[in-house]
Short mmCIF file of C-alpha atoms in Angstrom, two decimals:
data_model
loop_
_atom_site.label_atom_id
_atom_site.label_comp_id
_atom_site.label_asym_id
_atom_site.label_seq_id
_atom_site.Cartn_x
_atom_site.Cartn_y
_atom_site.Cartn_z
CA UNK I 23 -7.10 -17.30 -0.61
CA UNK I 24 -4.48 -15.27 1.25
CA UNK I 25 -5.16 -11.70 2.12
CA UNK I 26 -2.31 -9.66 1.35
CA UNK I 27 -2.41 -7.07 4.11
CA UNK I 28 0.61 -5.06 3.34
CA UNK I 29 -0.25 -5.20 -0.73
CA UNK I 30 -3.89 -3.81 0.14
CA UNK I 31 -2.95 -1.18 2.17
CA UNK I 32 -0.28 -0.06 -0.16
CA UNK I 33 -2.62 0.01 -2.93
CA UNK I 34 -4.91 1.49 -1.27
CA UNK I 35 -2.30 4.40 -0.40
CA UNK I 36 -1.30 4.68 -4.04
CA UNK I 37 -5.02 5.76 -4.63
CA UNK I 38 -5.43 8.60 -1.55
CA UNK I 39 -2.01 9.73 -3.18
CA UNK I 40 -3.45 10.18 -6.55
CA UNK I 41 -6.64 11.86 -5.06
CA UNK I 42 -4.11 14.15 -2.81
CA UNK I 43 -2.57 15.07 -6.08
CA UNK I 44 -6.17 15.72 -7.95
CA UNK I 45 -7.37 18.16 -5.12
CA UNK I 46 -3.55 19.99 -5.51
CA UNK I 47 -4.19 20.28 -9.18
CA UNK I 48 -7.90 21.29 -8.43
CA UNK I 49 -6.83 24.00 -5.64
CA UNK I 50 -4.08 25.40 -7.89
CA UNK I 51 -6.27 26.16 -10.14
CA UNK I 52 -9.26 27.55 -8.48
CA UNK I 53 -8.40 31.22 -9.38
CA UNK I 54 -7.98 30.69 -13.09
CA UNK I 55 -9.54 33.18 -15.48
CA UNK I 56 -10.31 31.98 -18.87
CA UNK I 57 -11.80 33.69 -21.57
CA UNK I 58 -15.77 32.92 -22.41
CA UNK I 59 -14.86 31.50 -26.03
CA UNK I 60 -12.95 28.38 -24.18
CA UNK I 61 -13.59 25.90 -21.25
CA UNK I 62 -12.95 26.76 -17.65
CA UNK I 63 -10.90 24.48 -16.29
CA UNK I 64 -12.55 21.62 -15.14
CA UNK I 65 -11.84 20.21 -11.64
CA UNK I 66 -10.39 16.42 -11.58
CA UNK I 67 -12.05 13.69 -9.47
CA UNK I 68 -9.99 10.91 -8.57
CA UNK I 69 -12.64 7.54 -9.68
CA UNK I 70 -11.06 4.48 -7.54
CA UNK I 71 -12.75 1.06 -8.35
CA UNK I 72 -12.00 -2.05 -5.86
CA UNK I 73 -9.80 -4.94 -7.26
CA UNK I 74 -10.85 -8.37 -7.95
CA UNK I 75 -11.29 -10.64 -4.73
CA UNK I 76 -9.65 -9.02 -2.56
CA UNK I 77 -6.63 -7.37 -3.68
CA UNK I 78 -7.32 -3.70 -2.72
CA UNK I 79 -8.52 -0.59 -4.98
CA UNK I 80 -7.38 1.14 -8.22
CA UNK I 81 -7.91 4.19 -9.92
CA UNK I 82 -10.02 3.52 -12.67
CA UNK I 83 -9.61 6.57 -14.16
CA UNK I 84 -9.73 10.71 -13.65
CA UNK I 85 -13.24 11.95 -14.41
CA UNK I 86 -13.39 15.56 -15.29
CA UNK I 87 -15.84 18.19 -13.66
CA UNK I 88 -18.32 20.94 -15.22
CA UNK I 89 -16.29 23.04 -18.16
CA UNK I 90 -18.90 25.42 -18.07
CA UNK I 91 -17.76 27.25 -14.77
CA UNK I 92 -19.32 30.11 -13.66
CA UNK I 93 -19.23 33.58 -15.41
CA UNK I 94 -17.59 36.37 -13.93
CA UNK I 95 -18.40 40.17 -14.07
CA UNK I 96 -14.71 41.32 -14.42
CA UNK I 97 -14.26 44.17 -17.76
CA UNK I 98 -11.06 45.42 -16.33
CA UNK I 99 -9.67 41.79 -17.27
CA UNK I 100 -7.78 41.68 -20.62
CA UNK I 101 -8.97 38.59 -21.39
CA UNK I 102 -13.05 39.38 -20.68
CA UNK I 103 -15.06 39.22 -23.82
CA UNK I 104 -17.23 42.18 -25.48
CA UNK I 105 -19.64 41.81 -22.33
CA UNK I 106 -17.14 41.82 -20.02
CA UNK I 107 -16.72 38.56 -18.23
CA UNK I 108 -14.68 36.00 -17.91
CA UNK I 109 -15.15 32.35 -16.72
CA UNK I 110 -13.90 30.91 -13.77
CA UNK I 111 -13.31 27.30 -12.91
CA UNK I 112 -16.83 26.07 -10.66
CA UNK I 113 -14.53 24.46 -7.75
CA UNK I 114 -15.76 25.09 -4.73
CA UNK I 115 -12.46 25.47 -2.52
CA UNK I 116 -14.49 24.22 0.96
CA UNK I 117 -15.48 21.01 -1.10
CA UNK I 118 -11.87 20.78 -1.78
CA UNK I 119 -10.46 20.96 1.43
CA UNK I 120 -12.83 18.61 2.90
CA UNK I 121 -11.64 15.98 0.15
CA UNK I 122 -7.76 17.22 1.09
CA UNK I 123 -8.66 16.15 4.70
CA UNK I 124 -10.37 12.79 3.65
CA UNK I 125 -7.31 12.18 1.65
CA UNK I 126 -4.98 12.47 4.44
CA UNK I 127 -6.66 10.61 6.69
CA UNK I 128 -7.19 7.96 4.42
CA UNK I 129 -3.21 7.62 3.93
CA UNK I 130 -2.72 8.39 7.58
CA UNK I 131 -5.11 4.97 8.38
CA UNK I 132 -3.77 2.72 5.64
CA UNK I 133 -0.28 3.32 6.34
CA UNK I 134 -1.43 2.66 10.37
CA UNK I 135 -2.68 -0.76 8.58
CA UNK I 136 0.60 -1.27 7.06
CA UNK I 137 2.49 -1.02 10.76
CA UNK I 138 0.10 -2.74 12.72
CA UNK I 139 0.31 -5.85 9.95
CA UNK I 140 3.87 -5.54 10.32
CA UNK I 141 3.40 -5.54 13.93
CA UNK I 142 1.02 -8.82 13.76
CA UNK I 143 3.55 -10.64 11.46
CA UNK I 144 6.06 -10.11 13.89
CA UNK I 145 4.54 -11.51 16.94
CA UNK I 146 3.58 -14.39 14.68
CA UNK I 147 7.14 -15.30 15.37
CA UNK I 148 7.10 -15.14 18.60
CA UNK I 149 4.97 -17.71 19.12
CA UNK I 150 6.49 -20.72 20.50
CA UNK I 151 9.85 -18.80 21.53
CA UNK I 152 11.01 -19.52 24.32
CA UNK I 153 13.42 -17.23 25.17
CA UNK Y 19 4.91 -11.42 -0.56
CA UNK Y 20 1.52 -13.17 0.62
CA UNK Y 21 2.07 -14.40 4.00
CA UNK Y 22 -0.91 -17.20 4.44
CA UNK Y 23 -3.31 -17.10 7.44
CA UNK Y 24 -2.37 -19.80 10.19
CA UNK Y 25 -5.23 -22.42 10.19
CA UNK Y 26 -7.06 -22.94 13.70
CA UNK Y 27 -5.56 -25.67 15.85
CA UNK Y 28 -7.35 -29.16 15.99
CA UNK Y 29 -7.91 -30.84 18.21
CA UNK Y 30 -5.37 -33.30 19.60
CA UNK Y 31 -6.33 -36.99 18.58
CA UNK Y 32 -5.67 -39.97 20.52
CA UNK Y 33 -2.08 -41.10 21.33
CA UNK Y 34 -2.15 -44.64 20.46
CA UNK Y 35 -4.02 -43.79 17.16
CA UNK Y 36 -1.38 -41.26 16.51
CA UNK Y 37 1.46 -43.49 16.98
CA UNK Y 38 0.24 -46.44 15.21
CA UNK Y 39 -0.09 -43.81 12.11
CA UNK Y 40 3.84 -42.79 12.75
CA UNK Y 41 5.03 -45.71 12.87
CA UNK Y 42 3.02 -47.01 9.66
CA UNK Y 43 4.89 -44.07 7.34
CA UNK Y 44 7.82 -44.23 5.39
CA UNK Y 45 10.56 -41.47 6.83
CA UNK Y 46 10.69 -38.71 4.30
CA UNK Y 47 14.14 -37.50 4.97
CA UNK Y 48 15.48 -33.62 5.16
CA UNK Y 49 14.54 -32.97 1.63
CA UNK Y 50 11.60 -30.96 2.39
CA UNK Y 51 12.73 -28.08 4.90
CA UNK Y 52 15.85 -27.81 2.98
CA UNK Y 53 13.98 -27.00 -0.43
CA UNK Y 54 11.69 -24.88 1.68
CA UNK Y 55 14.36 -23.11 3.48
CA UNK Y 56 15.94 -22.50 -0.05
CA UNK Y 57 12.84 -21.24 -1.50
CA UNK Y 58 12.41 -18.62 1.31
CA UNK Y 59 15.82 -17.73 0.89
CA UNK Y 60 15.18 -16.98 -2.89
CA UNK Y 61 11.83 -14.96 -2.21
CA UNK Y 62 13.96 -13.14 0.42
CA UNK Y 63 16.47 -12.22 -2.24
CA UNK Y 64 14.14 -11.12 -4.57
CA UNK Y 65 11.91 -8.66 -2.05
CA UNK Y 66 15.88 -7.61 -1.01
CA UNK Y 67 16.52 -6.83 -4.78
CA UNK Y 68 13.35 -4.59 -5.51
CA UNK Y 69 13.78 -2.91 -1.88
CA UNK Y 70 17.08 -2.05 -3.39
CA UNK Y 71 16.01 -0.72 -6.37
CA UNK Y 72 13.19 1.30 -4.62
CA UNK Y 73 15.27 2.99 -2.74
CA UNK Y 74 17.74 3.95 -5.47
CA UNK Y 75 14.86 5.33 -7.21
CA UNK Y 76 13.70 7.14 -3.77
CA UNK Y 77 16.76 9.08 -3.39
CA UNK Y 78 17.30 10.03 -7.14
CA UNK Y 79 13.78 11.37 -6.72
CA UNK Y 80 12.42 9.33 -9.75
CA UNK Y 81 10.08 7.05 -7.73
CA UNK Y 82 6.37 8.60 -7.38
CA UNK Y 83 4.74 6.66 -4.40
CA UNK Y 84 7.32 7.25 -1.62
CA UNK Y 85 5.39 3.94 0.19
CA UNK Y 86 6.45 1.33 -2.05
CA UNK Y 87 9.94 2.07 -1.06
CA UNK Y 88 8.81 1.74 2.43
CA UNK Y 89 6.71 -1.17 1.78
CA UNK Y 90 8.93 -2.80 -0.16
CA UNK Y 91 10.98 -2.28 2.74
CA UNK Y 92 8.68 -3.25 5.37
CA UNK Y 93 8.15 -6.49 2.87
CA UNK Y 94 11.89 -7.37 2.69
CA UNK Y 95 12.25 -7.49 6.85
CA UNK Y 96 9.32 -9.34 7.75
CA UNK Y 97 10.57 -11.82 5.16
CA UNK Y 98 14.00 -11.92 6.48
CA UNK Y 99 13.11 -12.48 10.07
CA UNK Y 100 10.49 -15.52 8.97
CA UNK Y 101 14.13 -16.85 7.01
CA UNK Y 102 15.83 -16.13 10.37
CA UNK Y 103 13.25 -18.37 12.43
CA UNK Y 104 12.73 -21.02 10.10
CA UNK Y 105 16.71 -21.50 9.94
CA UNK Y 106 16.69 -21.36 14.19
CA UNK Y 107 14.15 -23.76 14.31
CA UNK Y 108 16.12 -26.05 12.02
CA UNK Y 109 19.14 -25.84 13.97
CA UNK Y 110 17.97 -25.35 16.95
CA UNK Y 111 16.18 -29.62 15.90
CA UNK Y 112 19.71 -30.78 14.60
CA UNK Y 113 21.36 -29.55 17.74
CA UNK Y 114 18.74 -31.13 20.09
CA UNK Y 115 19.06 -34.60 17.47
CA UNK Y 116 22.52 -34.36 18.05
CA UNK Y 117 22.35 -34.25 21.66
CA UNK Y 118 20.37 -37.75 21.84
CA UNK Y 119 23.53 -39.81 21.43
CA UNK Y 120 25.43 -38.45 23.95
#
Protein backbone atom coordinates (compact mmCIF):
# COMPACT_ATOMS: atom_id res chain seq x y z
CA UNK A 1 0.00 0.00 0.00
CA UNK A 2 1.45 3.39 -0.89
CA UNK A 3 0.30 6.45 0.92
CA UNK A 4 -0.35 9.12 -1.40
CA UNK A 5 0.70 12.17 0.59
CA UNK A 6 0.13 14.88 -1.88
CA UNK A 7 -3.45 13.11 -3.08
CA UNK A 8 -4.57 13.09 0.75
CA UNK A 9 -3.79 16.37 1.51
CA UNK A 10 -5.36 17.68 -1.60
CA UNK A 11 -8.44 15.90 -0.88
CA UNK A 12 -8.50 16.77 2.19
CA UNK A 13 -8.28 20.60 1.06
CA UNK A 14 -11.09 20.09 -1.44
CA UNK A 15 -13.28 19.31 1.70
CA UNK A 16 -12.19 22.55 4.15
CA UNK A 17 -12.94 24.40 0.74
CA UNK A 18 -16.39 23.12 0.50
CA UNK A 19 -16.98 23.73 4.31
CA UNK A 20 -15.36 27.44 3.73
CA UNK A 21 -17.98 27.81 1.11
CA UNK A 22 -21.00 26.31 3.45
CA UNK A 23 -20.18 28.81 6.36
CA UNK A 24 -20.10 31.81 3.35
CA UNK A 25 -23.47 30.63 2.25
CA UNK A 26 -24.53 30.22 6.00
CA UNK A 27 -23.13 33.87 7.02
CA UNK A 28 -24.74 35.46 3.95
CA UNK A 29 -27.66 34.50 4.94
CA UNK A 30 -27.91 35.01 8.59
CA UNK A 31 -30.06 38.21 8.29
CA UNK A 32 -32.74 36.75 6.07
CA UNK A 33 -36.37 37.49 6.86
CA UNK A 34 -38.86 35.07 5.66
CA UNK A 35 -42.36 35.07 6.07
CA UNK A 36 -44.00 32.52 8.87
CA UNK A 37 -46.03 30.52 6.07
CA UNK A 38 -42.44 29.22 4.59
CA UNK A 39 -39.09 27.77 5.93
CA UNK A 40 -36.31 29.91 7.26
CA UNK A 41 -33.47 29.23 5.62
CA UNK A 42 -31.74 26.47 6.90
CA UNK A 43 -27.96 26.67 7.61
CA UNK A 44 -25.70 24.03 5.52
CA UNK A 45 -23.23 21.69 7.28
CA UNK A 46 -20.53 20.43 5.30
CA UNK A 47 -20.76 16.12 6.26
CA UNK A 48 -17.06 14.83 5.19
CA UNK A 49 -16.71 10.95 5.47
CA UNK A 50 -12.97 9.39 5.27
CA UNK A 51 -12.08 7.37 2.07
CA UNK A 52 -11.40 3.77 1.84
CA UNK A 53 -7.84 2.69 3.19
CA UNK A 54 -6.27 5.42 3.19
CA UNK A 55 -6.96 7.72 0.47
CA UNK A 56 -8.09 10.87 2.36
CA UNK A 57 -11.78 12.34 3.05
CA UNK A 58 -14.88 13.25 0.96
CA UNK A 59 -17.86 15.10 1.33
CA UNK A 60 -20.52 12.80 1.68
CA UNK A 61 -23.01 15.10 1.35
CA UNK A 62 -24.55 18.76 2.65
CA UNK A 63 -26.89 18.14 5.58
CA UNK A 64 -29.33 20.90 6.14
CA UNK A 65 -30.00 22.67 9.60
CA UNK A 66 -33.37 23.51 11.62
CA UNK A 67 -36.10 25.20 9.01
CA UNK A 68 -37.98 26.20 11.83
CA UNK A 69 -35.73 29.28 12.82
CA UNK A 70 -36.64 31.44 15.33
CA UNK A 71 -39.66 33.90 15.25
CA UNK A 72 -39.19 37.43 15.19
CA UNK A 73 -41.33 40.31 16.71
CA UNK A 74 -40.94 42.69 13.66
CA UNK A 75 -44.87 44.24 12.38
CA UNK A 76 -43.22 47.07 10.61
CA UNK A 77 -41.87 44.23 8.14
CA UNK A 78 -43.96 43.85 4.93
CA UNK A 79 -43.56 40.47 4.87
CA UNK A 80 -44.67 39.71 8.86
CA UNK A 81 -47.84 37.75 9.08
CA UNK A 82 -51.28 38.88 10.83
CA UNK A 83 -49.30 38.58 14.28
CA UNK A 84 -46.59 40.34 13.23
CA UNK A 85 -43.47 38.29 12.95
CA UNK A 86 -41.36 37.03 10.77
CA UNK A 87 -38.84 34.10 10.88
CA UNK A 88 -35.33 34.30 10.86
CA UNK A 89 -32.77 31.74 9.91
CA UNK A 90 -31.49 29.96 13.68
CA UNK A 91 -27.60 30.44 12.71
CA UNK A 92 -25.80 31.45 15.31
CA UNK A 93 -23.07 33.82 13.62
CA UNK A 94 -20.29 33.03 16.69
CA UNK A 95 -20.83 29.22 15.82
CA UNK A 96 -20.10 30.27 12.38
CA UNK A 97 -17.08 32.02 12.71
CA UNK A 98 -15.56 29.52 14.88
CA UNK A 99 -16.22 26.87 11.96
CA UNK A 100 -14.76 29.82 9.38
CA UNK A 101 -11.58 29.68 11.59
CA UNK A 102 -11.45 25.78 11.78
CA UNK A 103 -11.82 25.86 8.09
CA UNK A 104 -8.89 27.95 7.48
CA UNK A 105 -6.72 26.39 9.53
CA UNK A 106 -7.54 23.18 8.31
CA UNK A 107 -6.49 24.36 4.60
CA UNK A 108 -3.67 26.37 6.07
CA UNK A 109 -2.22 22.73 7.69
CA UNK A 110 -3.00 20.47 4.74
CA UNK A 111 -1.56 22.64 2.23
CA UNK A 112 1.69 22.88 4.94
CA UNK A 113 1.39 18.88 4.38
CA UNK A 114 1.44 19.30 0.75
CA UNK A 115 4.99 21.45 0.92
CA UNK A 116 6.62 19.64 3.48
CA UNK A 117 5.85 16.18 1.28
CA UNK A 118 7.17 18.01 -1.51
CA UNK A 119 9.99 18.97 0.58
CA UNK A 120 10.59 15.14 1.77
CA UNK A 121 10.36 13.88 -1.89
CA UNK A 122 12.94 16.13 -2.77
CA UNK A 123 15.60 15.28 -0.37
CA UNK A 124 14.75 11.70 -1.28
CA UNK A 125 16.91 12.59 -4.20
CA UNK A 126 19.48 13.74 -2.62
CA UNK A 127 20.40 10.84 -1.16
CA UNK A 128 23.43 9.32 -2.51
CA UNK A 129 24.48 12.66 -4.44
CA UNK A 130 27.50 13.41 -4.29
CA UNK A 131 27.93 16.62 -5.42
CA UNK B 1 1.25 9.95 -8.85
CA UNK B 2 1.92 7.44 -5.82
CA UNK B 3 5.46 7.69 -4.99
CA UNK B 4 6.14 4.21 -2.89
CA UNK B 5 7.78 4.27 0.57
CA UNK B 6 11.61 3.21 0.43
CA UNK B 7 11.88 -0.19 2.26
CA UNK B 8 14.42 -0.27 5.35
CA UNK B 9 17.95 -1.31 4.44
CA UNK B 10 19.09 -4.98 5.22
CA UNK B 11 21.51 -5.94 6.34
CA UNK B 12 24.62 -6.56 4.26
CA UNK B 13 25.17 -10.44 3.74
CA UNK B 14 28.36 -12.11 3.39
CA UNK B 15 30.72 -11.36 0.44
CA UNK B 16 31.62 -14.69 -0.73
CA UNK B 17 27.90 -15.78 -0.47
CA UNK B 18 27.05 -12.74 -2.44
CA UNK B 19 29.40 -13.34 -5.16
CA UNK B 20 28.90 -16.92 -5.64
CA UNK B 21 25.03 -15.79 -6.20
CA UNK B 22 26.36 -13.11 -9.00
CA UNK B 23 28.20 -15.09 -10.64
CA UNK B 24 25.49 -18.04 -10.74
CA UNK B 25 22.83 -15.49 -12.73
CA UNK B 26 22.26 -15.06 -16.18
CA UNK B 27 23.06 -11.12 -17.21
CA UNK B 28 19.75 -9.51 -17.85
CA UNK B 29 20.87 -6.86 -20.21
CA UNK B 30 19.67 -2.92 -20.35
CA UNK B 31 16.15 -3.87 -21.05
CA UNK B 32 14.88 -3.11 -17.72
CA UNK B 33 16.00 0.61 -16.84
CA UNK B 34 15.31 1.51 -20.33
CA UNK B 35 11.51 0.35 -20.15
CA UNK B 36 11.53 1.91 -16.72
CA UNK B 37 13.06 5.08 -17.73
CA UNK B 38 10.39 5.12 -20.60
CA UNK B 39 7.60 4.47 -18.34
CA UNK B 40 8.57 7.44 -16.04
CA UNK B 41 8.92 9.45 -18.95
CA UNK B 42 5.25 8.64 -19.99
CA UNK B 43 3.78 9.22 -16.35
CA UNK B 44 5.81 12.47 -16.51
CA UNK B 45 4.01 13.44 -19.68
CA UNK B 46 0.82 12.69 -18.53
CA UNK B 47 1.03 14.69 -14.88
CA UNK B 48 2.70 17.53 -17.53
CA UNK B 49 -0.56 17.27 -19.66
CA UNK B 50 -3.23 17.66 -16.77
CA UNK B 51 -0.88 20.43 -15.06
CA UNK B 52 -1.44 22.03 -18.37
CA UNK B 53 -4.86 21.79 -18.54
CA UNK B 54 -5.27 22.92 -14.85
CA UNK B 55 -3.82 25.81 -15.35
CA UNK B 56 -5.71 26.77 -18.51
CA UNK B 57 -8.72 26.22 -16.55
CA UNK B 58 -7.10 28.40 -13.53
CA UNK B 59 -6.68 31.43 -15.51
CA UNK B 60 -10.03 31.26 -17.50
CA UNK B 61 -11.46 31.11 -13.99
CA UNK B 62 -13.46 27.85 -14.73
CA UNK B 63 -11.51 25.59 -12.32
CA UNK B 64 -13.14 25.51 -8.63
CA UNK B 65 -10.32 24.13 -6.29
CA UNK B 66 -7.46 26.57 -7.06
CA UNK B 67 -5.07 23.53 -5.34
CA UNK B 68 -5.37 21.02 -7.90
CA UNK B 69 -3.75 23.38 -10.24
CA UNK B 70 -1.09 23.75 -7.72
CA UNK B 71 -0.96 20.20 -6.91
CA UNK B 72 -1.09 19.09 -10.09
CA UNK B 73 1.73 21.29 -10.36
CA UNK B 74 3.60 20.36 -7.39
CA UNK B 75 2.86 16.58 -8.86
CA UNK B 76 4.34 17.29 -12.35
CA UNK B 77 7.95 18.66 -10.73
CA UNK B 78 8.59 16.16 -8.24
CA UNK B 79 8.00 13.73 -11.09
CA UNK B 80 10.25 15.46 -13.42
CA UNK B 81 13.18 15.76 -11.12
CA UNK B 82 12.83 11.75 -10.10
CA UNK B 83 13.01 11.47 -14.43
CA UNK B 84 16.01 13.84 -14.14
CA UNK B 85 17.90 11.53 -11.50
CA UNK B 86 17.03 8.31 -12.77
CA UNK B 87 18.42 9.47 -16.34
CA UNK B 88 21.85 10.93 -14.31
CA UNK B 89 22.23 7.88 -12.64
CA UNK B 90 22.04 6.00 -15.93
CA UNK B 91 24.54 8.02 -17.55
CA UNK B 92 26.39 8.91 -15.04
CA UNK B 93 26.90 4.20 -15.00
CA UNK B 94 27.52 4.23 -18.88
CA UNK B 95 30.08 6.95 -18.53
CA UNK B 96 31.90 5.27 -15.56
CA UNK B 97 31.44 1.61 -17.88
CA UNK B 98 32.95 3.40 -20.50
CA UNK B 99 35.81 4.58 -18.64
CA UNK B 100 36.93 0.83 -17.68
CA UNK B 101 38.57 0.23 -21.04
CA UNK B 102 40.64 2.97 -21.16
Amino acid sequence: MTFDAIGIAGTALTVHRKWLDAVADNLANVNNASPTSGPAFQARYVEAQAGAGTSGVYVAGIREGDATGRLVYEPDNPIADAEGYVRYPDIDMSEQMGSLIMAQRGYQANAQVVDRARTMYESALQIGRSS
Amino acid sequence: MSIPPIGAVGPVGPVLGSVTATTGSAPTGGGGFAASLAGAVDDLQQLQSTSNQLAVQAVTGSLDDIHSATIAATRAQVTLEVAAALRNKGVDAFNEIMRMQA
